[in-house]
PDB file of C-alpha atoms in Angstrom:
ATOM      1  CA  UNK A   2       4.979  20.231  27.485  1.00 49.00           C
ATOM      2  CA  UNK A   3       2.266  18.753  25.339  1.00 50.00           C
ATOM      3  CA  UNK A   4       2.431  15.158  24.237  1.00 49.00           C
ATOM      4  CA  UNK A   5       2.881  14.086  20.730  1.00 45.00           C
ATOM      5  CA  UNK A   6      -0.355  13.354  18.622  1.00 46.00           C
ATOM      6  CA  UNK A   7      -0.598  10.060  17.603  1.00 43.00           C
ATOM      7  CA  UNK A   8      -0.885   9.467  13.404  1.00 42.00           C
ATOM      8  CA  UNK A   9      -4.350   7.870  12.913  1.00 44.00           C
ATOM      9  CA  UNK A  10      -4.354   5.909   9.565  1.00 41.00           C
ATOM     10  CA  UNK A  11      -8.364   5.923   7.886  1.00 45.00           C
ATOM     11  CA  UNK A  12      -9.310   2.521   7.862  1.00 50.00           C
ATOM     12  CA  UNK A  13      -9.721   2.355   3.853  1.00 48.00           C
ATOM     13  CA  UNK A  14      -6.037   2.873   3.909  1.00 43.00           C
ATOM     14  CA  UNK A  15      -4.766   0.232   6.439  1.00 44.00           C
ATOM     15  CA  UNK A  16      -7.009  -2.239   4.874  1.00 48.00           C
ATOM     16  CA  UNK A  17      -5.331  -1.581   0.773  1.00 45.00           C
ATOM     17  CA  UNK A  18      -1.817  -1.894   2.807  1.00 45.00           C
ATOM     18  CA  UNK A  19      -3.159  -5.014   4.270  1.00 46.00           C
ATOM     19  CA  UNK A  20      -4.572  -6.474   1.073  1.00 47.00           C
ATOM     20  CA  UNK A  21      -0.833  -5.348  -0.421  1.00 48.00           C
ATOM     21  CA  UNK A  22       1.104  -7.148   1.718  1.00 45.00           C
ATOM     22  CA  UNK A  23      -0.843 -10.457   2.343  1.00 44.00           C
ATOM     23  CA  UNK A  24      -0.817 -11.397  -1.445  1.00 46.00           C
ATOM     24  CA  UNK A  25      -4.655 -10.338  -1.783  1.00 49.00           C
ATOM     25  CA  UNK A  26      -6.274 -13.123  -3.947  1.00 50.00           C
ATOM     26  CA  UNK A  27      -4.929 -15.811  -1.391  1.00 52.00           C
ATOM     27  CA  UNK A  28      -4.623 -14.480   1.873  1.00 67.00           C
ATOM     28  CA  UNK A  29      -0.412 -15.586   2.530  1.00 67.00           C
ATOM     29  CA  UNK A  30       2.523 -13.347   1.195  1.00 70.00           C
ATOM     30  CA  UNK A  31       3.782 -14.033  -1.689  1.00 66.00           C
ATOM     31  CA  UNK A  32       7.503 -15.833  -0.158  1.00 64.00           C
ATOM     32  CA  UNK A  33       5.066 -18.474   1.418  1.00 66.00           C
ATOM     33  CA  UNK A  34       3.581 -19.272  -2.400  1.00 70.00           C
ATOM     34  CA  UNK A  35       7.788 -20.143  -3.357  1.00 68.00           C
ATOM     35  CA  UNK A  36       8.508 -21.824   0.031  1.00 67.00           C
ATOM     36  CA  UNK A  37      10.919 -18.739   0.580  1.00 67.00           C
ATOM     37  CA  UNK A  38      12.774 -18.847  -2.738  1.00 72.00           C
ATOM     38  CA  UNK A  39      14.224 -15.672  -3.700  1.00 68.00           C
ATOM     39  CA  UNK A  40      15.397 -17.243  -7.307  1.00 72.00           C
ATOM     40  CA  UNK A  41      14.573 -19.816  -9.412  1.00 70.00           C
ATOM     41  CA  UNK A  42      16.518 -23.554  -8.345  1.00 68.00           C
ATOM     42  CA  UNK A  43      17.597 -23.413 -12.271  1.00 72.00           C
ATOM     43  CA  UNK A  44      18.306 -20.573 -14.678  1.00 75.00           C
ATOM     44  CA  UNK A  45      16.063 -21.089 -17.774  1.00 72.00           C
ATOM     45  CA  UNK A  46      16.413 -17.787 -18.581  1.00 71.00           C
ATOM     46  CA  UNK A  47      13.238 -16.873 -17.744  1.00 74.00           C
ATOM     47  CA  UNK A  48      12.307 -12.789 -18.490  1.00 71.00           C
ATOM     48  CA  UNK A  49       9.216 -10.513 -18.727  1.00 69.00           C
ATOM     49  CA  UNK A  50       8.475 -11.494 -22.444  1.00 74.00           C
ATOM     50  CA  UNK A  51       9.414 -15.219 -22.162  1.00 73.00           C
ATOM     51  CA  UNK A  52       6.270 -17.227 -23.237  1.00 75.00           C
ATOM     52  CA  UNK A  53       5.060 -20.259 -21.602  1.00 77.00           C
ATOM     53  CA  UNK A  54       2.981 -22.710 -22.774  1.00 75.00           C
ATOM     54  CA  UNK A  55       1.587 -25.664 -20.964  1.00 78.00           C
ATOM     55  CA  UNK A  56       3.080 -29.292 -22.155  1.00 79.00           C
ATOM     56  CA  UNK A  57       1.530 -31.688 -19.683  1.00 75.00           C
ATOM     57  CA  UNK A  58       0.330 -31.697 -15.844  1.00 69.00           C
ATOM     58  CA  UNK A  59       2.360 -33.559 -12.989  1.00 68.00           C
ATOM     59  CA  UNK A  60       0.898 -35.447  -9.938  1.00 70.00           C
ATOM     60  CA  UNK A  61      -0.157 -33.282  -6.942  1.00 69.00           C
ATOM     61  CA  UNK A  62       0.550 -29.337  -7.910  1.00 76.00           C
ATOM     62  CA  UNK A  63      -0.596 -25.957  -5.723  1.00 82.00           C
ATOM     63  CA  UNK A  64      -3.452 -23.845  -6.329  1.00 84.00           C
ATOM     64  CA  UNK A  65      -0.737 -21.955  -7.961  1.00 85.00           C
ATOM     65  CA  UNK A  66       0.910 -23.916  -9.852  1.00 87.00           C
ATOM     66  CA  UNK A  67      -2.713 -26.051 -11.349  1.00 88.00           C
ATOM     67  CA  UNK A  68      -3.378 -21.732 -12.082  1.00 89.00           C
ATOM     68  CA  UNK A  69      -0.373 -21.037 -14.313  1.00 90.00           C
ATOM     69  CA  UNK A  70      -0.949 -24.472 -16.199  1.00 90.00           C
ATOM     70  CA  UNK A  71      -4.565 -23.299 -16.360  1.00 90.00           C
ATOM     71  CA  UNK A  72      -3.620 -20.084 -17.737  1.00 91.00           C
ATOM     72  CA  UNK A  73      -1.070 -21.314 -20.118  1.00 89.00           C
ATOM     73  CA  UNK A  74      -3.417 -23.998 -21.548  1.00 88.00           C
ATOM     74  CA  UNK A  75      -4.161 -23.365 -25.247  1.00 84.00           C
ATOM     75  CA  UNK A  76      -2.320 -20.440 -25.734  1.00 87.00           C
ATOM     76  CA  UNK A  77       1.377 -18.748 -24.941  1.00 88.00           C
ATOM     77  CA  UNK A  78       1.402 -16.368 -22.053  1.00 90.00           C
ATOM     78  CA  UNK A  79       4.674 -14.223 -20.913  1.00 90.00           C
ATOM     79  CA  UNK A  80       5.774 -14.177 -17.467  1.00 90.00           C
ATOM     80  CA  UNK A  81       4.132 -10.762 -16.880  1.00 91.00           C
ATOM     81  CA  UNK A  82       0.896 -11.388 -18.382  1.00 91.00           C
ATOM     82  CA  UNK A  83       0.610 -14.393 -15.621  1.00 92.00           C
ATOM     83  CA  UNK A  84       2.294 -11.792 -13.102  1.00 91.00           C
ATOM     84  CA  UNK A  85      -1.068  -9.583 -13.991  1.00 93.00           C
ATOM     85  CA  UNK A  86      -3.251 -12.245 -14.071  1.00 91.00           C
ATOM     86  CA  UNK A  87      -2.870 -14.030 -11.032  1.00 89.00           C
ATOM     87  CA  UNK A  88      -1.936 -11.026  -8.979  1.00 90.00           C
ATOM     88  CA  UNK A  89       1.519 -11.883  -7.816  1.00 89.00           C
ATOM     89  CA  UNK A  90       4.585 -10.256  -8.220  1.00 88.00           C
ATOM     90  CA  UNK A  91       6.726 -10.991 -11.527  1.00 89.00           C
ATOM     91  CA  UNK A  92       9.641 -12.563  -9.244  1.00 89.00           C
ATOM     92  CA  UNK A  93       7.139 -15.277  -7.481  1.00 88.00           C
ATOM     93  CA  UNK A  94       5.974 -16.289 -11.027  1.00 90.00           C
ATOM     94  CA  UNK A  95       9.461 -16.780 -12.403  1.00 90.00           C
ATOM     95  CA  UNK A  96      10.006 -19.153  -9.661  1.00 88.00           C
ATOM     96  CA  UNK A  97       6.770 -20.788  -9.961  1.00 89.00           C
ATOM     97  CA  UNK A  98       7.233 -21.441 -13.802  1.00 90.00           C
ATOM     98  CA  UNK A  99      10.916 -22.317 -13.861  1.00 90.00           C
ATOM     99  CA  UNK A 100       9.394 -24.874 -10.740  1.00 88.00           C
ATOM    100  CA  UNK A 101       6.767 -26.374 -14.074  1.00 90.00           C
ATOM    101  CA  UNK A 102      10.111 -26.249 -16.727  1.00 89.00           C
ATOM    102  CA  UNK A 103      11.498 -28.131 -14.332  1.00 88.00           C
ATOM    103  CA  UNK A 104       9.173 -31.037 -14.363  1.00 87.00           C
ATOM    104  CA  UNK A 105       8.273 -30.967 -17.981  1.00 87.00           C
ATOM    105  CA  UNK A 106       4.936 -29.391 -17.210  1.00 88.00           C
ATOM    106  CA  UNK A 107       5.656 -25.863 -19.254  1.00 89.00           C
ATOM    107  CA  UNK A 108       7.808 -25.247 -22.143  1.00 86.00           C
ATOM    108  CA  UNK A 109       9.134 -21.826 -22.806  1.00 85.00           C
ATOM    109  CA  UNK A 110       8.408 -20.974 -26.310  1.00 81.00           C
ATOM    110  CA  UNK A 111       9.024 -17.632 -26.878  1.00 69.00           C
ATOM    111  CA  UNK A 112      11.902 -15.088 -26.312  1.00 62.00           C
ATOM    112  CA  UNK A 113      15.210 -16.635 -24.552  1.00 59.00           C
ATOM    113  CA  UNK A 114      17.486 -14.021 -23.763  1.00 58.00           C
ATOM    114  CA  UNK A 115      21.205 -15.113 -26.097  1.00 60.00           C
ATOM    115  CA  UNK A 116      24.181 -13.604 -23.879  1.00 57.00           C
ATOM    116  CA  UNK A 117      26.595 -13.712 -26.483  1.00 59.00           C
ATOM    117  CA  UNK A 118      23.583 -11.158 -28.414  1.00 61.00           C
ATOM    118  CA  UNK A 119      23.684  -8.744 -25.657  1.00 70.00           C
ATOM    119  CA  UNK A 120      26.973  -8.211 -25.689  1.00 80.00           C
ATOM    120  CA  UNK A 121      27.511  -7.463 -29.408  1.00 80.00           C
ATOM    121  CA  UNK A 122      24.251  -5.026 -28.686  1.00 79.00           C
ATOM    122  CA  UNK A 123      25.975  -2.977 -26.043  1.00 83.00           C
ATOM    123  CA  UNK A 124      29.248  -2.857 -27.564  1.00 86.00           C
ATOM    124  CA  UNK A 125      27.216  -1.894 -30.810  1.00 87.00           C
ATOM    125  CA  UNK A 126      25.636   1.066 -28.017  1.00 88.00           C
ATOM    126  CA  UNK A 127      29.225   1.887 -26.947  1.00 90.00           C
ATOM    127  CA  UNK A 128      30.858   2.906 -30.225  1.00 92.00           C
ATOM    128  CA  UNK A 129      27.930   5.049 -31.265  1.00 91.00           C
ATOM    129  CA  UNK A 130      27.839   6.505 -28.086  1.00 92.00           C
ATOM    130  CA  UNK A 131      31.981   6.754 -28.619  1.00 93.00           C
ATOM    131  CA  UNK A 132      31.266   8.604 -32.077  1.00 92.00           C
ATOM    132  CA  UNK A 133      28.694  11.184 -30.818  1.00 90.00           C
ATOM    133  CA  UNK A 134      31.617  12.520 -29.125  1.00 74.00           C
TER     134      UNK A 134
END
């Protein structure tokens, strides 16, 4: 009976799946950036194409937070374009930015998502889908 072969993984590949996994451009995953948080403490209604837009710096803030005021300075930014920018994953820089709402530090100037709008635009969906029946 011959033994199994073990998988050998090139080392170019173990070290991308590294760099994946430890939040590259810092080193930590990203849960360790949000101190855990899955979700933002408050619902500002924060989506892909909300824009931020910096308002005014607290007292002591992270590398990351000091980077999405940075970012934000001067001009409007959406939560993906900061996602892109600073290399973390969309949900870490919700939480991060609703953190800056939250002290007055970023204001969110673009699109807000209106509930009571995407309901009229999917029951708007459901009778045409209804009438191409």
């Amino acid at each position: 009976m011959s033994r199994p072969r073990s998988a050998t993984v090139p080392s170019d590949v173990s070290k991308a799946n590294s760099a994946q996994w430890t939040g590259a451009a810092h080193g930590v995953r990203p849960y360790l950036l949000t101190r855990g948080r899955t979700e933002p403490d408050q619902d500002y209604g924060l989506c892909l194409e909300s824009l931020l837009t910096t308002r005014a710096a607290p007292g002591l803030l992270s590398p990351e937070d000091d980077a999405v005021l940075r970012f934000c300075a001067g001009t409007a930014l959406s939560i993906a374009e900061l996602a892109s920018l600073m290399g973390q994953p969309v949900q870490v820089i919700k939480i991060l930015a609703a953190e800056l709402v939250g002290a007055g530090a970023l204001s969110i100037t673009g699109h807000q998502p209106d509930p009571a709008g995407d309901e009229q635009l999917l029951g708007d969906v459901l009778v045409g889908l209804r009438n191409l029946a």
